[in-house]
Amino acid sequence: DIQLTQSPSFLSASVGDRVTITCRASQGINNYLAWYQQKPGKAPKLLIYAASTLQSGVPSRFSGSGSGTEFTLTISSLQPEDFATYFCQQLNSYPLTFGGGTKVEIK
Amino acid sequence: EVQLVESGGGLVQPGGSLRLSCVVSGFTFSDHYMDWVRQAPGKGLEWVGRTRNKENSYTTEYAASVEGRFTISRDDSKNSLFLQMNSLKTEDTAVYFCARVDSNSPAGDYWGQGTLVTVSS
């Protein structure tokens, strides 16, 4: 199975900060990576797929990059509604797997 | 408007069975692959399994943790997805989400609100 390691697992940031989250795969997954945002008690929301393609309706302050085994999610200017937990998911091979999550909290 | 609504969760004893349903609307269900994903209390997301569409013979994939115990099925005539869970274990306690798989990428683009399954004696 492909393991995904997210870092950091927790980060504290302020409104307006630039935030970067990393997701490393245990083997190459081409660009078959998605990023989700989840708020407490809610379903995950798809932000980015194919490593860098922004899902329709998602603000442009979110961006994704990477290929192979290393990927990043960047929020260019953190907004109050962005405080949440973020997960990566590899879609390259079965079983599909998620990273452990990164919780973004208010500093 | 795309909607997915799960139901069927509840309290079940270890070794028991439960069948979850996910009724969808607002899109052509038969065209899409569908996923089940779960989240144990306070934990991360775990992919449970996937069913492909009719064009791909409704074939399924499962996580190792549920293979042989869980079965995903669908009824396209009723816009419904199912998860039959047998031989339940305490570690299966989680909120179970159904998700539509995006036609342009294999990611889940629409999700239900989830249904809680508690396995406990």
PDB file of N, CA and C in Angstrom, chain A residues 1-105:
ATOM      1  N   ASP A   1       0.835  -1.188   0.000  1.00  0.00           N
ATOM      2  CA  ASP A   1       0.000   0.000   0.000  1.00  0.00           C
ATOM      3  C   ASP A   1       0.883   1.256   0.000  1.00  0.00           C
ATOM      4  N   ILE A   2       0.384   2.313  -0.611  1.00  0.00           N
ATOM      5  CA  ILE A   2       1.114   3.572  -0.637  1.00  0.00           C
ATOM      6  C   ILE A   2       0.808   4.365   0.623  1.00  0.00           C
ATOM      7  N   GLN A   3       1.855   4.735   1.341  1.00  0.00           N
ATOM      8  CA  GLN A   3       1.703   5.536   2.561  1.00  0.00           C
ATOM      9  C   GLN A   3       1.892   7.007   2.209  1.00  0.00           C
ATOM     10  N   LEU A   4       1.045   7.835   2.777  1.00  0.00           N
ATOM     11  CA  LEU A   4       1.161   9.285   2.610  1.00  0.00           C
ATOM     12  C   LEU A   4       1.487   9.906   3.966  1.00  0.00           C
ATOM     13  N   THR A   5       2.550  10.701   4.001  1.00  0.00           N
ATOM     14  CA  THR A   5       2.972  11.363   5.226  1.00  0.00           C
ATOM     15  C   THR A   5       2.801  12.860   5.059  1.00  0.00           C
ATOM     16  N   GLN A   6       1.909  13.427   5.855  1.00  0.00           N
ATOM     17  CA  GLN A   6       1.690  14.869   5.816  1.00  0.00           C
ATOM     18  C   GLN A   6       2.524  15.549   6.888  1.00  0.00           C
ATOM     19  N   SER A   7       3.001  16.739   6.569  1.00  0.00           N
ATOM     20  CA  SER A   7       3.693  17.538   7.566  1.00  0.00           C
ATOM     21  C   SER A   7       3.434  19.016   7.321  1.00  0.00           C
ATOM     22  N   PRO A   8       3.315  19.802   8.412  1.00  0.00           N
ATOM     23  CA  PRO A   8       3.254  19.299   9.779  1.00  0.00           C
ATOM     24  C   PRO A   8       1.895  18.677  10.063  1.00  0.00           C
ATOM     25  N   SER A   9       1.747  18.057  11.213  1.00  0.00           N
ATOM     26  CA  SER A   9       0.438  17.520  11.577  1.00  0.00           C
ATOM     27  C   SER A   9      -0.438  18.602  12.202  1.00  0.00           C
ATOM     28  N   PHE A  10       0.227  19.645  12.652  1.00  0.00           N
ATOM     29  CA  PHE A  10      -0.478  20.763  13.273  1.00  0.00           C
ATOM     30  C   PHE A  10       0.302  22.033  12.979  1.00  0.00           C
ATOM     31  N   LEU A  11      -0.412  23.102  12.671  1.00  0.00           N
ATOM     32  CA  LEU A  11       0.266  24.383  12.544  1.00  0.00           C
ATOM     33  C   LEU A  11      -0.638  25.503  13.033  1.00  0.00           C
ATOM     34  N   SER A  12       0.006  26.471  13.627  1.00  0.00           N
ATOM     35  CA  SER A  12      -0.670  27.635  14.152  1.00  0.00           C
ATOM     36  C   SER A  12      -0.277  28.836  13.295  1.00  0.00           C
ATOM     37  N   ALA A  13      -1.247  29.549  12.767  1.00  0.00           N
ATOM     38  CA  ALA A  13      -0.957  30.647  11.856  1.00  0.00           C
ATOM     39  C   ALA A  13      -1.956  31.781  12.048  1.00  0.00           C
ATOM     40  N   SER A  14      -1.617  32.928  11.509  1.00  0.00           N
ATOM     41  CA  SER A  14      -2.461  34.118  11.629  1.00  0.00           C
ATOM     42  C   SER A  14      -3.148  34.422  10.304  1.00  0.00           C
ATOM     43  N   VAL A  15      -4.247  35.138  10.380  1.00  0.00           N
ATOM     44  CA  VAL A  15      -4.919  35.601   9.171  1.00  0.00           C
ATOM     45  C   VAL A  15      -3.926  36.415   8.335  1.00  0.00           C
ATOM     46  N   GLY A  16      -3.884  36.099   7.057  1.00  0.00           N
ATOM     47  CA  GLY A  16      -2.968  36.770   6.147  1.00  0.00           C
ATOM     48  C   GLY A  16      -1.671  36.022   5.912  1.00  0.00           C
ATOM     49  N   ASP A  17      -1.360  35.031   6.736  1.00  0.00           N
ATOM     50  CA  ASP A  17      -0.131  34.259   6.576  1.00  0.00           C
ATOM     51  C   ASP A  17      -0.191  33.397   5.322  1.00  0.00           C
ATOM     52  N   ARG A  18       0.999  33.109   4.792  1.00  0.00           N
ATOM     53  CA  ARG A  18       1.148  32.112   3.733  1.00  0.00           C
ATOM     54  C   ARG A  18       1.435  30.780   4.409  1.00  0.00           C
ATOM     55  N   VAL A  19       0.682  29.759   4.042  1.00  0.00           N
ATOM     56  CA  VAL A  19       0.770  28.455   4.693  1.00  0.00           C
ATOM     57  C   VAL A  19       1.079  27.386   3.649  1.00  0.00           C
ATOM     58  N   THR A  20       2.015  26.512   3.980  1.00  0.00           N
ATOM     59  CA  THR A  20       2.352  25.411   3.081  1.00  0.00           C
ATOM     60  C   THR A  20       2.294  24.094   3.839  1.00  0.00           C
ATOM     61  N   ILE A  21       1.608  23.136   3.263  1.00  0.00           N
ATOM     62  CA  ILE A  21       1.476  21.786   3.820  1.00  0.00           C
ATOM     63  C   ILE A  21       2.083  20.810   2.818  1.00  0.00           C
ATOM     64  N   THR A  22       2.852  19.854   3.332  1.00  0.00           N
ATOM     65  CA  THR A  22       3.538  18.889   2.477  1.00  0.00           C
ATOM     66  C   THR A  22       2.929  17.506   2.636  1.00  0.00           C
ATOM     67  N   CYS A  23       2.886  16.787   1.539  1.00  0.00           N
ATOM     68  CA  CYS A  23       2.407  15.401   1.518  1.00  0.00           C
ATOM     69  C   CYS A  23       3.429  14.575   0.741  1.00  0.00           C
ATOM     70  N   ARG A  24       4.029  13.594   1.416  1.00  0.00           N
ATOM     71  CA  ARG A  24       5.041  12.743   0.771  1.00  0.00           C
ATOM     72  C   ARG A  24       4.503  11.324   0.633  1.00  0.00           C
ATOM     73  N   ALA A  25       4.657  10.775  -0.555  1.00  0.00           N
ATOM     74  CA  ALA A  25       4.196   9.423  -0.843  1.00  0.00           C
ATOM     75  C   ALA A  25       5.352   8.432  -0.741  1.00  0.00           C
ATOM     76  N   SER A  26       5.035   7.223  -0.286  1.00  0.00           N
ATOM     77  CA  SER A  26       6.064   6.203  -0.105  1.00  0.00           C
ATOM     78  C   SER A  26       6.581   5.652  -1.435  1.00  0.00           C
ATOM     79  N   GLN A  27       5.864   5.906  -2.504  1.00  0.00           N
ATOM     80  CA  GLN A  27       6.330   5.581  -3.852  1.00  0.00           C
ATOM     81  C   GLN A  27       5.664   6.540  -4.828  1.00  0.00           C
ATOM     82  N   GLY A  28       6.168   6.585  -6.040  1.00  0.00           N
ATOM     83  CA  GLY A  28       5.668   7.548  -7.003  1.00  0.00           C
ATOM     84  C   GLY A  28       4.206   7.342  -7.343  1.00  0.00           C
ATOM     85  N   ILE A  29       3.471   8.448  -7.396  1.00  0.00           N
ATOM     86  CA  ILE A  29       2.049   8.387  -7.711  1.00  0.00           C
ATOM     87  C   ILE A  29       1.695   9.309  -8.881  1.00  0.00           C
ATOM     88  N   ASN A  30       2.722   9.620  -9.705  1.00  0.00           N
ATOM     89  CA  ASN A  30       2.515  10.542 -10.821  1.00  0.00           C
ATOM     90  C   ASN A  30       1.916  11.835 -10.263  1.00  0.00           C
ATOM     91  N   ASN A  31       0.784  12.278 -10.801  1.00  0.00           N
ATOM     92  CA  ASN A  31       0.129  13.454 -10.223  1.00  0.00           C
ATOM     93  C   ASN A  31      -1.250  13.113  -9.674  1.00  0.00           C
ATOM     94  N   TYR A  32      -1.440  11.853  -9.297  1.00  0.00           N
ATOM     95  CA  TYR A  32      -2.747  11.404  -8.831  1.00  0.00           C
ATOM     96  C   TYR A  32      -2.914  11.705  -7.340  1.00  0.00           C
ATOM     97  N   LEU A  33      -3.007  12.994  -7.040  1.00  0.00           N
ATOM     98  CA  LEU A  33      -3.135  13.432  -5.661  1.00  0.00           C
ATOM     99  C   LEU A  33      -4.213  14.484  -5.550  1.00  0.00           C
ATOM    100  N   ALA A  34      -5.031  14.344  -4.505  1.00  0.00           N
ATOM    101  CA  ALA A  34      -6.076  15.315  -4.222  1.00  0.00           C
ATOM    102  C   ALA A  34      -5.880  15.879  -2.820  1.00  0.00           C
ATOM    103  N   TRP A  35      -6.383  17.094  -2.637  1.00  0.00           N
ATOM    104  CA  TRP A  35      -6.375  17.750  -1.326  1.00  0.00           C
ATOM    105  C   TRP A  35      -7.812  18.072  -0.927  1.00  0.00           C
ATOM    106  N   TYR A  36      -8.112  17.834   0.348  1.00  0.00           N
ATOM    107  CA  TYR A  36      -9.429  18.110   0.894  1.00  0.00           C
ATOM    108  C   TYR A  36      -9.298  18.996   2.130  1.00  0.00           C
ATOM    109  N   GLN A  37     -10.345  19.757   2.367  1.00  0.00           N
ATOM    110  CA  GLN A  37     -10.482  20.546   3.591  1.00  0.00           C
ATOM    111  C   GLN A  37     -11.664  19.968   4.376  1.00  0.00           C
ATOM    112  N   GLN A  38     -11.487  19.824   5.691  1.00  0.00           N
ATOM    113  CA  GLN A  38     -12.581  19.357   6.516  1.00  0.00           C
ATOM    114  C   GLN A  38     -12.719  20.222   7.762  1.00  0.00           C
ATOM    115  N   LYS A  39     -13.921  20.664   8.015  1.00  0.00           N
ATOM    116  CA  LYS A  39     -14.226  21.406   9.240  1.00  0.00           C
ATOM    117  C   LYS A  39     -14.957  20.486  10.201  1.00  0.00           C
ATOM    118  N   PRO A  40     -14.890  20.782  11.508  1.00  0.00           N
ATOM    119  CA  PRO A  40     -15.478  19.878  12.511  1.00  0.00           C
ATOM    120  C   PRO A  40     -16.945  19.563  12.240  1.00  0.00           C
ATOM    121  N   GLY A  41     -17.265  18.285  12.269  1.00  0.00           N
ATOM    122  CA  GLY A  41     -18.639  17.843  12.086  1.00  0.00           C
ATOM    123  C   GLY A  41     -19.141  17.899  10.658  1.00  0.00           C
ATOM    124  N   LYS A  42     -18.260  18.194   9.719  1.00  0.00           N
ATOM    125  CA  LYS A  42     -18.661  18.322   8.319  1.00  0.00           C
ATOM    126  C   LYS A  42     -17.942  17.298   7.450  1.00  0.00           C
ATOM    127  N   ALA A  43     -18.479  17.100   6.249  1.00  0.00           N
ATOM    128  CA  ALA A  43     -17.832  16.230   5.281  1.00  0.00           C
ATOM    129  C   ALA A  43     -16.616  16.929   4.676  1.00  0.00           C
ATOM    130  N   PRO A  44     -15.662  16.161   4.213  1.00  0.00           N
ATOM    131  CA  PRO A  44     -14.529  16.775   3.489  1.00  0.00           C
ATOM    132  C   PRO A  44     -15.016  17.501   2.236  1.00  0.00           C
ATOM    133  N   LYS A  45     -14.239  18.503   1.859  1.00  0.00           N
ATOM    134  CA  LYS A  45     -14.515  19.282   0.650  1.00  0.00           C
ATOM    135  C   LYS A  45     -13.303  19.186  -0.264  1.00  0.00           C
ATOM    136  N   LEU A  46     -13.525  18.825  -1.507  1.00  0.00           N
ATOM    137  CA  LEU A  46     -12.422  18.715  -2.470  1.00  0.00           C
ATOM    138  C   LEU A  46     -11.921  20.098  -2.848  1.00  0.00           C
ATOM    139  N   LEU A  47     -10.611  20.305  -2.685  1.00  0.00           N
ATOM    140  CA  LEU A  47      -9.992  21.575  -3.047  1.00  0.00           C
ATOM    141  C   LEU A  47      -9.234  21.482  -4.369  1.00  0.00           C
ATOM    142  N   ILE A  48      -8.419  20.451  -4.478  1.00  0.00           N
ATOM    143  CA  ILE A  48      -7.493  20.311  -5.606  1.00  0.00           C
ATOM    144  C   ILE A  48      -7.439  18.851  -6.015  1.00  0.00           C
ATOM    145  N   TYR A  49      -7.393  18.592  -7.312  1.00  0.00           N
ATOM    146  CA  TYR A  49      -7.171  17.241  -7.811  1.00  0.00           C
ATOM    147  C   TYR A  49      -6.076  17.276  -8.875  1.00  0.00           C
ATOM    148  N   ALA A  50      -5.612  16.113  -9.239  1.00  0.00           N
ATOM    149  CA  ALA A  50      -4.472  16.012 -10.174  1.00  0.00           C
ATOM    150  C   ALA A  50      -3.319  16.898  -9.733  1.00  0.00           C
ATOM    151  N   ALA A  51      -3.115  16.946  -8.444  1.00  0.00           N
ATOM    152  CA  ALA A  51      -2.001  17.649  -7.782  1.00  0.00           C
ATOM    153  C   ALA A  51      -2.087  19.164  -7.832  1.00  0.00           C
ATOM    154  N   SER A  52      -2.619  19.714  -8.917  1.00  0.00           N
ATOM    155  CA  SER A  52      -2.544  21.166  -9.071  1.00  0.00           C
ATOM    156  C   SER A  52      -3.781  21.805  -9.688  1.00  0.00           C
ATOM    157  N   THR A  53      -4.808  21.026  -9.976  1.00  0.00           N
ATOM    158  CA  THR A  53      -6.011  21.558 -10.597  1.00  0.00           C
ATOM    159  C   THR A  53      -7.021  21.970  -9.538  1.00  0.00           C
ATOM    160  N   LEU A  54      -7.379  23.252  -9.560  1.00  0.00           N
ATOM    161  CA  LEU A  54      -8.294  23.787  -8.566  1.00  0.00           C
ATOM    162  C   LEU A  54      -9.718  23.337  -8.874  1.00  0.00           C
ATOM    163  N   GLN A  55     -10.377  22.765  -7.891  1.00  0.00           N
ATOM    164  CA  GLN A  55     -11.779  22.363  -8.060  1.00  0.00           C
ATOM    165  C   GLN A  55     -12.625  23.616  -8.264  1.00  0.00           C
ATOM    166  N   SER A  56     -13.664  23.488  -9.079  1.00  0.00           N
ATOM    167  CA  SER A  56     -14.558  24.597  -9.358  1.00  0.00           C
ATOM    168  C   SER A  56     -15.106  25.199  -8.068  1.00  0.00           C
ATOM    169  N   GLY A  57     -15.072  26.510  -7.978  1.00  0.00           N
ATOM    170  CA  GLY A  57     -15.619  27.209  -6.825  1.00  0.00           C
ATOM    171  C   GLY A  57     -14.651  27.417  -5.675  1.00  0.00           C
ATOM    172  N   VAL A  58     -13.477  26.821  -5.755  1.00  0.00           N
ATOM    173  CA  VAL A  58     -12.487  26.956  -4.673  1.00  0.00           C
ATOM    174  C   VAL A  58     -11.678  28.246  -4.899  1.00  0.00           C
ATOM    175  N   PRO A  59     -11.506  29.052  -3.862  1.00  0.00           N
ATOM    176  CA  PRO A  59     -10.789  30.325  -4.032  1.00  0.00           C
ATOM    177  C   PRO A  59      -9.368  30.138  -4.556  1.00  0.00           C
ATOM    178  N   SER A  60      -8.913  31.101  -5.323  1.00  0.00           N
ATOM    179  CA  SER A  60      -7.607  31.001  -5.977  1.00  0.00           C
ATOM    180  C   SER A  60      -6.433  31.149  -5.014  1.00  0.00           C
ATOM    181  N   ARG A  61      -6.699  31.472  -3.747  1.00  0.00           N
ATOM    182  CA  ARG A  61      -5.602  31.512  -2.767  1.00  0.00           C
ATOM    183  C   ARG A  61      -5.081  30.115  -2.455  1.00  0.00           C
ATOM    184  N   PHE A  62      -5.860  29.081  -2.830  1.00  0.00           N
ATOM    185  CA  PHE A  62      -5.408  27.708  -2.679  1.00  0.00           C
ATOM    186  C   PHE A  62      -4.680  27.279  -3.958  1.00  0.00           C
ATOM    187  N   SER A  63      -3.547  26.631  -3.792  1.00  0.00           N
ATOM    188  CA  SER A  63      -2.842  26.083  -4.937  1.00  0.00           C
ATOM    189  C   SER A  63      -2.127  24.809  -4.534  1.00  0.00           C
ATOM    190  N   GLY A  64      -1.913  23.950  -5.522  1.00  0.00           N
ATOM    191  CA  GLY A  64      -1.210  22.705  -5.283  1.00  0.00           C
ATOM    192  C   GLY A  64      -0.096  22.528  -6.291  1.00  0.00           C
ATOM    193  N   SER A  65       0.940  21.817  -5.873  1.00  0.00           N
ATOM    194  CA  SER A  65       2.042  21.551  -6.781  1.00  0.00           C
ATOM    195  C   SER A  65       2.678  20.217  -6.422  1.00  0.00           C
ATOM    196  N   GLY A  66       3.567  19.774  -7.317  1.00  0.00           N
ATOM    197  CA  GLY A  66       4.315  18.556  -7.066  1.00  0.00           C
ATOM    198  C   GLY A  66       3.971  17.440  -8.032  1.00  0.00           C
ATOM    199  N   SER A  67       4.812  16.433  -8.018  1.00  0.00           N
ATOM    200  CA  SER A  67       4.567  15.208  -8.787  1.00  0.00           C
ATOM    201  C   SER A  67       5.517  14.147  -8.262  1.00  0.00           C
ATOM    202  N   GLY A  68       5.228  12.910  -8.601  1.00  0.00           N
ATOM    203  CA  GLY A  68       6.089  11.833  -8.126  1.00  0.00           C
ATOM    204  C   GLY A  68       5.783  11.465  -6.689  1.00  0.00           C
ATOM    205  N   THR A  69       6.615  11.920  -5.765  1.00  0.00           N
ATOM    206  CA  THR A  69       6.432  11.566  -4.362  1.00  0.00           C
ATOM    207  C   THR A  69       6.256  12.754  -3.427  1.00  0.00           C
ATOM    208  N   GLU A  70       6.453  13.956  -3.895  1.00  0.00           N
ATOM    209  CA  GLU A  70       6.354  15.111  -3.002  1.00  0.00           C
ATOM    210  C   GLU A  70       5.400  16.159  -3.546  1.00  0.00           C
ATOM    211  N   PHE A  71       4.481  16.564  -2.690  1.00  0.00           N
ATOM    212  CA  PHE A  71       3.407  17.467  -3.086  1.00  0.00           C
ATOM    213  C   PHE A  71       3.211  18.521  -2.016  1.00  0.00           C
ATOM    214  N   THR A  72       2.726  19.689  -2.441  1.00  0.00           N
ATOM    215  CA  THR A  72       2.437  20.745  -1.477  1.00  0.00           C
ATOM    216  C   THR A  72       1.085  21.377  -1.764  1.00  0.00           C
ATOM    217  N   LEU A  73       0.439  21.777  -0.680  1.00  0.00           N
ATOM    218  CA  LEU A  73      -0.757  22.604  -0.731  1.00  0.00           C
ATOM    219  C   LEU A  73      -0.367  23.946  -0.127  1.00  0.00           C
ATOM    220  N   THR A  74      -0.630  25.021  -0.835  1.00  0.00           N
ATOM    221  CA  THR A  74      -0.304  26.357  -0.346  1.00  0.00           C
ATOM    222  C   THR A  74      -1.558  27.206  -0.272  1.00  0.00           C
ATOM    223  N   ILE A  75      -1.696  27.904   0.837  1.00  0.00           N
ATOM    224  CA  ILE A  75      -2.738  28.920   0.982  1.00  0.00           C
ATOM    225  C   ILE A  75      -1.986  30.247   1.010  1.00  0.00           C
ATOM    226  N   SER A  76      -2.211  31.087   0.035  1.00  0.00           N
ATOM    227  CA  SER A  76      -1.361  32.264  -0.152  1.00  0.00           C
ATOM    228  C   SER A  76      -1.600  33.331   0.923  1.00  0.00           C
ATOM    229  N   SER A  77      -2.826  33.450   1.381  1.00  0.00           N
ATOM    230  CA  SER A  77      -3.159  34.426   2.415  1.00  0.00           C
ATOM    231  C   SER A  77      -4.316  33.850   3.223  1.00  0.00           C
ATOM    232  N   LEU A  78      -3.985  33.322   4.386  1.00  0.00           N
ATOM    233  CA  LEU A  78      -4.951  32.580   5.198  1.00  0.00           C
ATOM    234  C   LEU A  78      -6.124  33.461   5.612  1.00  0.00           C
ATOM    235  N   GLN A  79      -7.312  32.945   5.397  1.00  0.00           N
ATOM    236  CA  GLN A  79      -8.539  33.647   5.776  1.00  0.00           C
ATOM    237  C   GLN A  79      -9.204  32.950   6.964  1.00  0.00           C
ATOM    238  N   PRO A  80     -10.061  33.670   7.703  1.00  0.00           N
ATOM    239  CA  PRO A  80     -10.680  33.051   8.898  1.00  0.00           C
ATOM    240  C   PRO A  80     -11.398  31.735   8.599  1.00  0.00           C
ATOM    241  N   GLU A  81     -11.991  31.635   7.410  1.00  0.00           N
ATOM    242  CA  GLU A  81     -12.731  30.417   7.070  1.00  0.00           C
ATOM    243  C   GLU A  81     -11.831  29.246   6.678  1.00  0.00           C
ATOM    244  N   ASP A  82     -10.525  29.497   6.604  1.00  0.00           N
ATOM    245  CA  ASP A  82      -9.590  28.439   6.215  1.00  0.00           C
ATOM    246  C   ASP A  82      -9.084  27.620   7.390  1.00  0.00           C
ATOM    247  N   PHE A  83      -9.425  28.010   8.598  1.00  0.00           N
ATOM    248  CA  PHE A  83      -8.989  27.240   9.756  1.00  0.00           C
ATOM    249  C   PHE A  83      -9.796  25.939   9.784  1.00  0.00           C
ATOM    250  N   ALA A  84      -9.061  24.839   9.580  1.00  0.00           N
ATOM    251  CA  ALA A  84      -9.681  23.542   9.328  1.00  0.00           C
ATOM    252  C   ALA A  84      -8.579  22.492   9.317  1.00  0.00           C
ATOM    253  N   THR A  85      -8.961  21.257   9.019  1.00  0.00           N
ATOM    254  CA  THR A  85      -7.986  20.182   8.844  1.00  0.00           C
ATOM    255  C   THR A  85      -7.914  19.830   7.360  1.00  0.00           C
ATOM    256  N   TYR A  86      -6.701  19.618   6.873  1.00  0.00           N
ATOM    257  CA  TYR A  86      -6.470  19.344   5.457  1.00  0.00           C
ATOM    258  C   TYR A  86      -5.884  17.944   5.295  1.00  0.00           C
ATOM    259  N   PHE A  87      -6.412  17.225   4.309  1.00  0.00           N
ATOM    260  CA  PHE A  87      -5.969  15.856   4.033  1.00  0.00           C
ATOM    261  C   PHE A  87      -5.550  15.736   2.572  1.00  0.00           C
ATOM    262  N   CYS A  88      -4.495  14.976   2.332  1.00  0.00           N
ATOM    263  CA  CYS A  88      -4.166  14.587   0.963  1.00  0.00           C
ATOM    264  C   CYS A  88      -4.649  13.154   0.742  1.00  0.00           C
ATOM    265  N   GLN A  89      -4.877  12.790  -0.494  1.00  0.00           N
ATOM    266  CA  GLN A  89      -5.302  11.440  -0.866  1.00  0.00           C
ATOM    267  C   GLN A  89      -4.624  11.053  -2.170  1.00  0.00           C
ATOM    268  N   GLN A  90      -4.058   9.846  -2.205  1.00  0.00           N
ATOM    269  CA  GLN A  90      -3.478   9.368  -3.457  1.00  0.00           C
ATOM    270  C   GLN A  90      -4.519   8.534  -4.198  1.00  0.00           C
ATOM    271  N   LEU A  91      -4.588   8.754  -5.501  1.00  0.00           N
ATOM    272  CA  LEU A  91      -5.574   8.111  -6.358  1.00  0.00           C
ATOM    273  C   LEU A  91      -4.884   7.311  -7.469  1.00  0.00           C
ATOM    274  N   ASN A  92      -3.608   7.015  -7.238  1.00  0.00           N
ATOM    275  CA  ASN A  92      -2.825   6.327  -8.264  1.00  0.00           C
ATOM    276  C   ASN A  92      -3.075   4.832  -8.295  1.00  0.00           C
ATOM    277  N   SER A  93      -3.254   4.230  -7.119  1.00  0.00           N
ATOM    278  CA  SER A  93      -3.413   2.779  -7.078  1.00  0.00           C
ATOM    279  C   SER A  93      -4.224   2.375  -5.859  1.00  0.00           C
ATOM    280  N   TYR A  94      -4.869   1.217  -5.978  1.00  0.00           N
ATOM    281  CA  TYR A  94      -5.669   0.685  -4.890  1.00  0.00           C
ATOM    282  C   TYR A  94      -4.790  -0.128  -3.942  1.00  0.00           C
ATOM    283  N   PRO A  95      -5.092  -0.061  -2.637  1.00  0.00           N
ATOM    284  CA  PRO A  95      -6.154   0.727  -2.030  1.00  0.00           C
ATOM    285  C   PRO A  95      -5.806   2.216  -1.990  1.00  0.00           C
ATOM    286  N   LEU A  96      -6.793   3.062  -2.241  1.00  0.00           N
ATOM    287  CA  LEU A  96      -6.588   4.487  -2.106  1.00  0.00           C
ATOM    288  C   LEU A  96      -6.262   4.791  -0.643  1.00  0.00           C
ATOM    289  N   THR A  97      -5.442   5.797  -0.419  1.00  0.00           N
ATOM    290  CA  THR A  97      -5.031   6.117   0.939  1.00  0.00           C
ATOM    291  C   THR A  97      -5.019   7.624   1.155  1.00  0.00           C
ATOM    292  N   PHE A  98      -5.219   8.004   2.424  1.00  0.00           N
ATOM    293  CA  PHE A  98      -5.185   9.397   2.836  1.00  0.00           C
ATOM    294  C   PHE A  98      -3.953   9.642   3.694  1.00  0.00           C
ATOM    295  N   GLY A  99      -3.496  10.886   3.684  1.00  0.00           N
ATOM    296  CA  GLY A  99      -2.524  11.310   4.659  1.00  0.00           C
ATOM    297  C   GLY A  99      -3.182  11.466   6.023  1.00  0.00           C
ATOM    298  N   GLY A 100      -2.368  11.653   7.047  1.00  0.00           N
ATOM    299  CA  GLY A 100      -2.875  11.722   8.410  1.00  0.00           C
ATOM    300  C   GLY A 100      -3.565  13.020   8.773  1.00  0.00           C
ATOM    301  N   GLY A 101      -3.415  14.038   7.929  1.00  0.00           N
ATOM    302  CA  GLY A 101      -4.087  15.305   8.176  1.00  0.00           C
ATOM    303  C   GLY A 101      -3.190  16.364   8.765  1.00  0.00           C
ATOM    304  N   THR A 102      -3.514  17.617   8.465  1.00  0.00           N
ATOM    305  CA  THR A 102      -2.840  18.779   9.036  1.00  0.00           C
ATOM    306  C   THR A 102      -3.904  19.723   9.571  1.00  0.00           C
ATOM    307  N   LYS A 103      -3.871  19.960  10.863  1.00  0.00           N
ATOM    308  CA  LYS A 103      -4.834  20.861  11.473  1.00  0.00           C
ATOM    309  C   LYS A 103      -4.258  22.262  11.501  1.00  0.00           C
ATOM    310  N   VAL A 104      -4.972  23.209  10.914  1.00  0.00           N
ATOM    311  CA  VAL A 104      -4.540  24.601  10.873  1.00  0.00           C
ATOM    312  C   VAL A 104      -5.375  25.378  11.868  1.00  0.00           C
ATOM    313  N   GLU A 105      -4.696  25.915  12.871  1.00  0.00           N
ATOM    314  CA  GLU A 105      -5.403  26.641  13.922  1.00  0.00           C
ATOM    315  C   GLU A 105      -4.954  28.096  13.964  1.00  0.00           C
TER     316      GLU A 105
END
